[in-house]
Coordinates of C-alpha atoms in Angstrom, one line a residue:
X114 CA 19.1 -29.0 35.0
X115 CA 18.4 -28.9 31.3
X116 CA 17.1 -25.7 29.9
X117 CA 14.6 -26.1 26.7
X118 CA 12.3 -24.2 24.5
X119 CA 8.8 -24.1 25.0
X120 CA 5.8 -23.9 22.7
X121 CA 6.5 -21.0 20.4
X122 CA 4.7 -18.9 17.3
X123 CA 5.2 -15.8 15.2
X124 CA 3.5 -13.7 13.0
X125 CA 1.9 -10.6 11.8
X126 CA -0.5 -9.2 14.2
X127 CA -2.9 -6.4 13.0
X128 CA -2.8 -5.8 9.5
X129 CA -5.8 -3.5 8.7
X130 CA -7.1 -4.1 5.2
X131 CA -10.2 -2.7 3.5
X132 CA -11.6 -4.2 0.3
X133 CA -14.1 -1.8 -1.5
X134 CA -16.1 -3.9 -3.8
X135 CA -17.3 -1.6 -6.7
X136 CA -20.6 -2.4 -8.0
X137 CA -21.0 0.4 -10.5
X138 CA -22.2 3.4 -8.7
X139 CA -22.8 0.9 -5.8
X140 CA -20.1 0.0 -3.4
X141 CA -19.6 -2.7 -0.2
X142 CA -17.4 -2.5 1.5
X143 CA -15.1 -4.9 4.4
X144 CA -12.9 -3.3 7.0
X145 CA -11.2 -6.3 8.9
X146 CA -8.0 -6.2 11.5
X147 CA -6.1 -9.6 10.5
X148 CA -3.5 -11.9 13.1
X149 CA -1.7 -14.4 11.7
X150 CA 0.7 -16.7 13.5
X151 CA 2.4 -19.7 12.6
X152 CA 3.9 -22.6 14.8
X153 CA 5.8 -25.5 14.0
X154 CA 9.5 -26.7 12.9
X155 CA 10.6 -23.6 14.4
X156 CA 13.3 -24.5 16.8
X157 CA 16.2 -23.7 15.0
X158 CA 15.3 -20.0 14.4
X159 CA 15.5 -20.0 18.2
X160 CA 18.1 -22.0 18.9
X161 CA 20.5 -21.4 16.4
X162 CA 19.7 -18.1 14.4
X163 CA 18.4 -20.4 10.9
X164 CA 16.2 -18.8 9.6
X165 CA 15.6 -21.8 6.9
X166 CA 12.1 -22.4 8.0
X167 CA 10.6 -19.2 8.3
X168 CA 8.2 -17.5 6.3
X169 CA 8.8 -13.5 6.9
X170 CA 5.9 -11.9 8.9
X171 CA 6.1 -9.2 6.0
X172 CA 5.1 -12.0 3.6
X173 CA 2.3 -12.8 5.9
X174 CA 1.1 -9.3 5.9
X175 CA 1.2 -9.2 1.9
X176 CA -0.8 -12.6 1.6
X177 CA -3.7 -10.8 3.3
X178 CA -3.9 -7.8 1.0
X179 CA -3.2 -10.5 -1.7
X180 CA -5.8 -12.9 -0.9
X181 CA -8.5 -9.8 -0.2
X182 CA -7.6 -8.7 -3.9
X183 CA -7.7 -12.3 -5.6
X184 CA -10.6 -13.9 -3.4
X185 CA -12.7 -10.6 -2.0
X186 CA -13.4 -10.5 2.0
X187 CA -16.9 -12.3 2.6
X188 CA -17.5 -13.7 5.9
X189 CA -14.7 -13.8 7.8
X190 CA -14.5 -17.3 8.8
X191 CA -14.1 -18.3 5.5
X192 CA -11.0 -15.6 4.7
X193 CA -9.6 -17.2 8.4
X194 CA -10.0 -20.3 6.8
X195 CA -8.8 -19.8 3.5
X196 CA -5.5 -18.1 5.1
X197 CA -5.0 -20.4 7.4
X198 CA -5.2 -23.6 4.7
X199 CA -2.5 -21.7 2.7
X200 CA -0.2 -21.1 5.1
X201 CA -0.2 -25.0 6.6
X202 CA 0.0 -26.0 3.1
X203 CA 2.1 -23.9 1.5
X204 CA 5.4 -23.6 3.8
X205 CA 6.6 -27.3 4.7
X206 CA 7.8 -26.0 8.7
X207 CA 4.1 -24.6 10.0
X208 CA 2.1 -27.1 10.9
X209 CA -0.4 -25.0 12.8
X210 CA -1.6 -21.5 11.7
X211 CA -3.5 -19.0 14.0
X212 CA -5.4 -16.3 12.0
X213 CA -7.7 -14.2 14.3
X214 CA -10.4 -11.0 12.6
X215 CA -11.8 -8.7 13.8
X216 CA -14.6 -7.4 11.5
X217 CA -15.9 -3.5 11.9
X218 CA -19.0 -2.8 10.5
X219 CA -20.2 -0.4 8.3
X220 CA -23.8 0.9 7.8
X221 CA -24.7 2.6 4.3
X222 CA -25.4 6.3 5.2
X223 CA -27.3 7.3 1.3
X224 CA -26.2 6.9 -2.0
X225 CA -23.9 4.2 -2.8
X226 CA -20.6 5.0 -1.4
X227 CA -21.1 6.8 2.1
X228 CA -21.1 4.5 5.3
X229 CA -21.3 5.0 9.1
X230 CA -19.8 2.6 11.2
X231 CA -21.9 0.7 13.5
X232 CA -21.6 1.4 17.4
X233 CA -18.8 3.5 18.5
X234 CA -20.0 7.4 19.0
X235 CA -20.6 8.5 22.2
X236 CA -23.5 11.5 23.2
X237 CA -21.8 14.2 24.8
X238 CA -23.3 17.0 27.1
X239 CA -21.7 20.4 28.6
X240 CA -23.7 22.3 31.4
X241 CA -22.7 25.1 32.4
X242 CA -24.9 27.1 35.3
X243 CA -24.4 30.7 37.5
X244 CA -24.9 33.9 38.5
X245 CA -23.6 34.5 34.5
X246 CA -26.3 32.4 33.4
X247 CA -26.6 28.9 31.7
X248 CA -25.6 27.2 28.7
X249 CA -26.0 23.6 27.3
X250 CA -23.9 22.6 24.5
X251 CA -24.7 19.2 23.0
X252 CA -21.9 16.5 20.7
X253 CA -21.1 13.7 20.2
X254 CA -17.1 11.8 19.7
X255 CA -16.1 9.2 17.6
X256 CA -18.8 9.3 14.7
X257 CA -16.5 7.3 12.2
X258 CA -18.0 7.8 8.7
X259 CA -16.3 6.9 4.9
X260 CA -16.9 8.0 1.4
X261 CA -15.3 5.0 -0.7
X262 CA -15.5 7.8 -3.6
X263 CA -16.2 11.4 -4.4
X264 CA -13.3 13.1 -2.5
X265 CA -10.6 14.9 -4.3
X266 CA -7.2 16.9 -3.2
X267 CA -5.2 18.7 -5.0
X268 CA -4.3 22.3 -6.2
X269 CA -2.3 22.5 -2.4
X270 CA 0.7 24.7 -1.7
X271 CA 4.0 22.9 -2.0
X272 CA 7.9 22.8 -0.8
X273 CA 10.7 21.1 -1.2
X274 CA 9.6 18.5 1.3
X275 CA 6.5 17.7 -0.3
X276 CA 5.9 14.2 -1.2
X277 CA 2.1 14.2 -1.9
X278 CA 0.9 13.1 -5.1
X279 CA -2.8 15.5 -5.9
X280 CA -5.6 13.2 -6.5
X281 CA -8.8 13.2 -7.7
X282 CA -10.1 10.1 -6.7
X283 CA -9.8 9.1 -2.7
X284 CA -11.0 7.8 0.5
X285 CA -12.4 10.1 3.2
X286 CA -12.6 8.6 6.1
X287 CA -12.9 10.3 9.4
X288 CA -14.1 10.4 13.0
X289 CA -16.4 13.4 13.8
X290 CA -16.1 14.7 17.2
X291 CA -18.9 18.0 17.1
X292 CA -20.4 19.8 19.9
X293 CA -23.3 22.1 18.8
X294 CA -24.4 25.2 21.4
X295 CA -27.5 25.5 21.9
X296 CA -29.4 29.3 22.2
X297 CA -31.8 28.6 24.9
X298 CA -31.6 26.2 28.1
X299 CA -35.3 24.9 26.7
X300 CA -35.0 22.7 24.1
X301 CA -36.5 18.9 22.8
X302 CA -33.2 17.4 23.5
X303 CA -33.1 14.2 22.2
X304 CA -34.6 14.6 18.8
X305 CA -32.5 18.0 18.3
X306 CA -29.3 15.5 19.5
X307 CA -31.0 12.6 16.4
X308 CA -31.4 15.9 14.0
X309 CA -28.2 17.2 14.3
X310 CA -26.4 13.7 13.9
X311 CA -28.6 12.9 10.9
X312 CA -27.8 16.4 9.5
X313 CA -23.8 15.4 10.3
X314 CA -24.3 12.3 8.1
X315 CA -25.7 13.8 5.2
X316 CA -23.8 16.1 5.0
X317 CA -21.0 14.5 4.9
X318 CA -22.0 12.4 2.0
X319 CA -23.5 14.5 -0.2
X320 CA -20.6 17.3 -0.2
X321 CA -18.5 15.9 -2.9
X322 CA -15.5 16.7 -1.4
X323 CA -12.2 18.7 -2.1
X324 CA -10.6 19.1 0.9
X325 CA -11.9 17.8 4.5
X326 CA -11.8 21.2 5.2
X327 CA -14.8 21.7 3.0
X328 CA -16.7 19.2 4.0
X329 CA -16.3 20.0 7.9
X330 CA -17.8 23.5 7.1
X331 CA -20.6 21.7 5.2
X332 CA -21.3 19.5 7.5
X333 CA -21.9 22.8 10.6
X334 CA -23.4 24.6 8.3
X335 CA -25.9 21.9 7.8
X336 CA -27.3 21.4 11.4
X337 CA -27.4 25.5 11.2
X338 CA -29.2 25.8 8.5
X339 CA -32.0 22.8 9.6
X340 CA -31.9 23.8 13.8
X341 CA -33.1 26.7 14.5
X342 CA -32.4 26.2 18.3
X343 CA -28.7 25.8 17.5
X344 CA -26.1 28.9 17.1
X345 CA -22.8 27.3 17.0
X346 CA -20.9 23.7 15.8
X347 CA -17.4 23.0 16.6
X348 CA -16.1 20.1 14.8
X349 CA -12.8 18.3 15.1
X350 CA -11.8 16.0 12.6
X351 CA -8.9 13.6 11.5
X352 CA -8.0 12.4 8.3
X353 CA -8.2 8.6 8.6
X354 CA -5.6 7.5 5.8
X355 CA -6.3 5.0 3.5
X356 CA -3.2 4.3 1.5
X357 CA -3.9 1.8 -2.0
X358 CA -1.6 -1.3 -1.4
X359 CA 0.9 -1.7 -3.7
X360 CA 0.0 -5.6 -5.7
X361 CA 2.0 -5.3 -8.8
X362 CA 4.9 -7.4 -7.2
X363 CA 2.3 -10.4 -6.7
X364 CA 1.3 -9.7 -10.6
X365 CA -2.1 -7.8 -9.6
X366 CA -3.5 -5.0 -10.3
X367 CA -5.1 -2.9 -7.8
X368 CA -8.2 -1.2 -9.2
X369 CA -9.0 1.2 -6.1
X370 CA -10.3 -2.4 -4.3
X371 CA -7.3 -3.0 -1.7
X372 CA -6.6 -0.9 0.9
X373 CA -4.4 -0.1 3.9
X374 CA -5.8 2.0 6.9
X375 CA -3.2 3.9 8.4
X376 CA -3.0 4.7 11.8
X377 CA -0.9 7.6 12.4
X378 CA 0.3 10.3 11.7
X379 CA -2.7 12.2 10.7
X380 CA -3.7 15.3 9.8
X381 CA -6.3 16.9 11.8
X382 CA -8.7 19.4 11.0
X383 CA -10.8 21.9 13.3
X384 CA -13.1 24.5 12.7
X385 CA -16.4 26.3 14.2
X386 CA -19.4 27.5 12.1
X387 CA -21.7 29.9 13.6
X388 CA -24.8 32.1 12.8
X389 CA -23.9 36.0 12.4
X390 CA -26.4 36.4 15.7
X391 CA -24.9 33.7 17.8
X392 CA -24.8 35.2 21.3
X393 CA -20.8 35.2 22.7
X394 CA -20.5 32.3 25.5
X395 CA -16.5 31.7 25.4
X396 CA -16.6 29.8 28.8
X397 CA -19.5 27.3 27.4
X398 CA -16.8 25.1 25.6
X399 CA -14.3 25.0 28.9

């Protein structure tokens, strides 16, 4: 009985790239998850350990951030296509090349560089009910907003094992998980749940920001401030990374376009805002 290789392929799977397109004051923006894989003359890698024909998944993962920098991110069919084409004709072994997207939308929120993405958060609801008395407390999870611009850091403590550079120029990027307590068990629940979210949102993009820190307690103070039938916001919040790729190795320059969105680590920040005459419920959040 003979024993043979079967089909085979290799690639980079899931390189997260976001391409901010800046029109002036103005900016677009593409968020796309990219899979390439390549088959072909590849049975020698296997077989034998030569690694003659094969093109390093790490070079795969730099021809996406390339390409997004030198040809922008349109529709992603053509970006599929365009990476595809490359690889077949540019490495002699792959004669097949798999690239599979996945596109995440983004909604403008106001302004030119604040964005919502589309789908995703979840409406939350916590009743409680007994001989103590009742409370509803209202949220929602997973409300994954951006600023392409207008977010600074800097001025922080540091130690010998800092590494962060201060900047005055980022991404924030985050996803919002709030849950607002309300006073009363009477209240016009659904458009105090569309009030709150919309206060949320603009918040978030008109605070020019200089720590997320800031901008979570702008963001509770803003549904205070506009619902009166609300008396306290808890808000938890990571700080979704976007790191600037590196391109001067491929001779380009990165001009805040080309991004990386990191997964983990992240830091994570959580805070409560409340009114002065918030009536204590401590088991209303358990």
């Amino acid at each position: 009985m003979a024993i043979v290789l079967g089909p085979n392929r290799y690639g980079k799977a899931e390189t997260r790239v976001v391409r901010v397109t800046r029109d002036g004051g103005t900016h677009r923006l593409k968020d796309v998850n990219v899979s390439v894989s390549l088959s072909g003359a590849m049975h020698d890698v296997h077989l034998t350990g030569d690694n003659a024909a094969v093109l390093p998944t790490d070079s795969q993962k730099n021809t996406v951030f390339a390409f997004a920098k030198k040809h922008g991110i349109g529709a992603i069919e053509d970006f599929g296509l365009l990476l595809a084409r490359h690889f077949v004709a540019a490495q002699p072994a792959v004669t097949h090349a798999r690239v599979e997207i996945h596109e995440y939308g983004w909604s403008r929120i106001t302004g030119g560089h604040s964005f919502v993405r589309d789908g995703g958060e979840v409406r939350t609801a916590l009743v409680h009910g007994g001989a103590e008395g009742e409370t509803v407390v209202s949220g929602l999870t997973d409300l994954v907003v951006l600023n392409s611009t207008g977010s600074e850091f800097h001025g922080f403590a540091q130690d010998e094992y800092t590494t962060l550079e201060p900047t005055d120029d980022r991404i924030l990027a985050t996803a919002v998980t709030a849950q607002w307590r309300h006073r009363t068990t009477e209240a016009p629940w659904d458009d105090s749940y569309r009030a709150a979210r919309d206060a949320l949102l603009r918040a978030f993009a008109e605070t020019h920001s200089l720590s997320l820190q800031q901008t979570l307690f702008q963001m509770g103070r803003r549904v205070l401030a506009e619902r009166g039938e609300i008396c306290e916001v808890r808000l938890s919040m990571p700080n979704k990374h976007h790191f600037l790729v590196d391109l001067e190795p491929f001779g380009l320059k990165n001009d805040d376009e080309v991004y990386f969105a990191a997964d983990r680590p992240y830091g994570l920040i959580e805070g409560t805002v409340r009114t002065d005459d918030a009536p204590d419920a401590p088991s209303a959040w358990n």
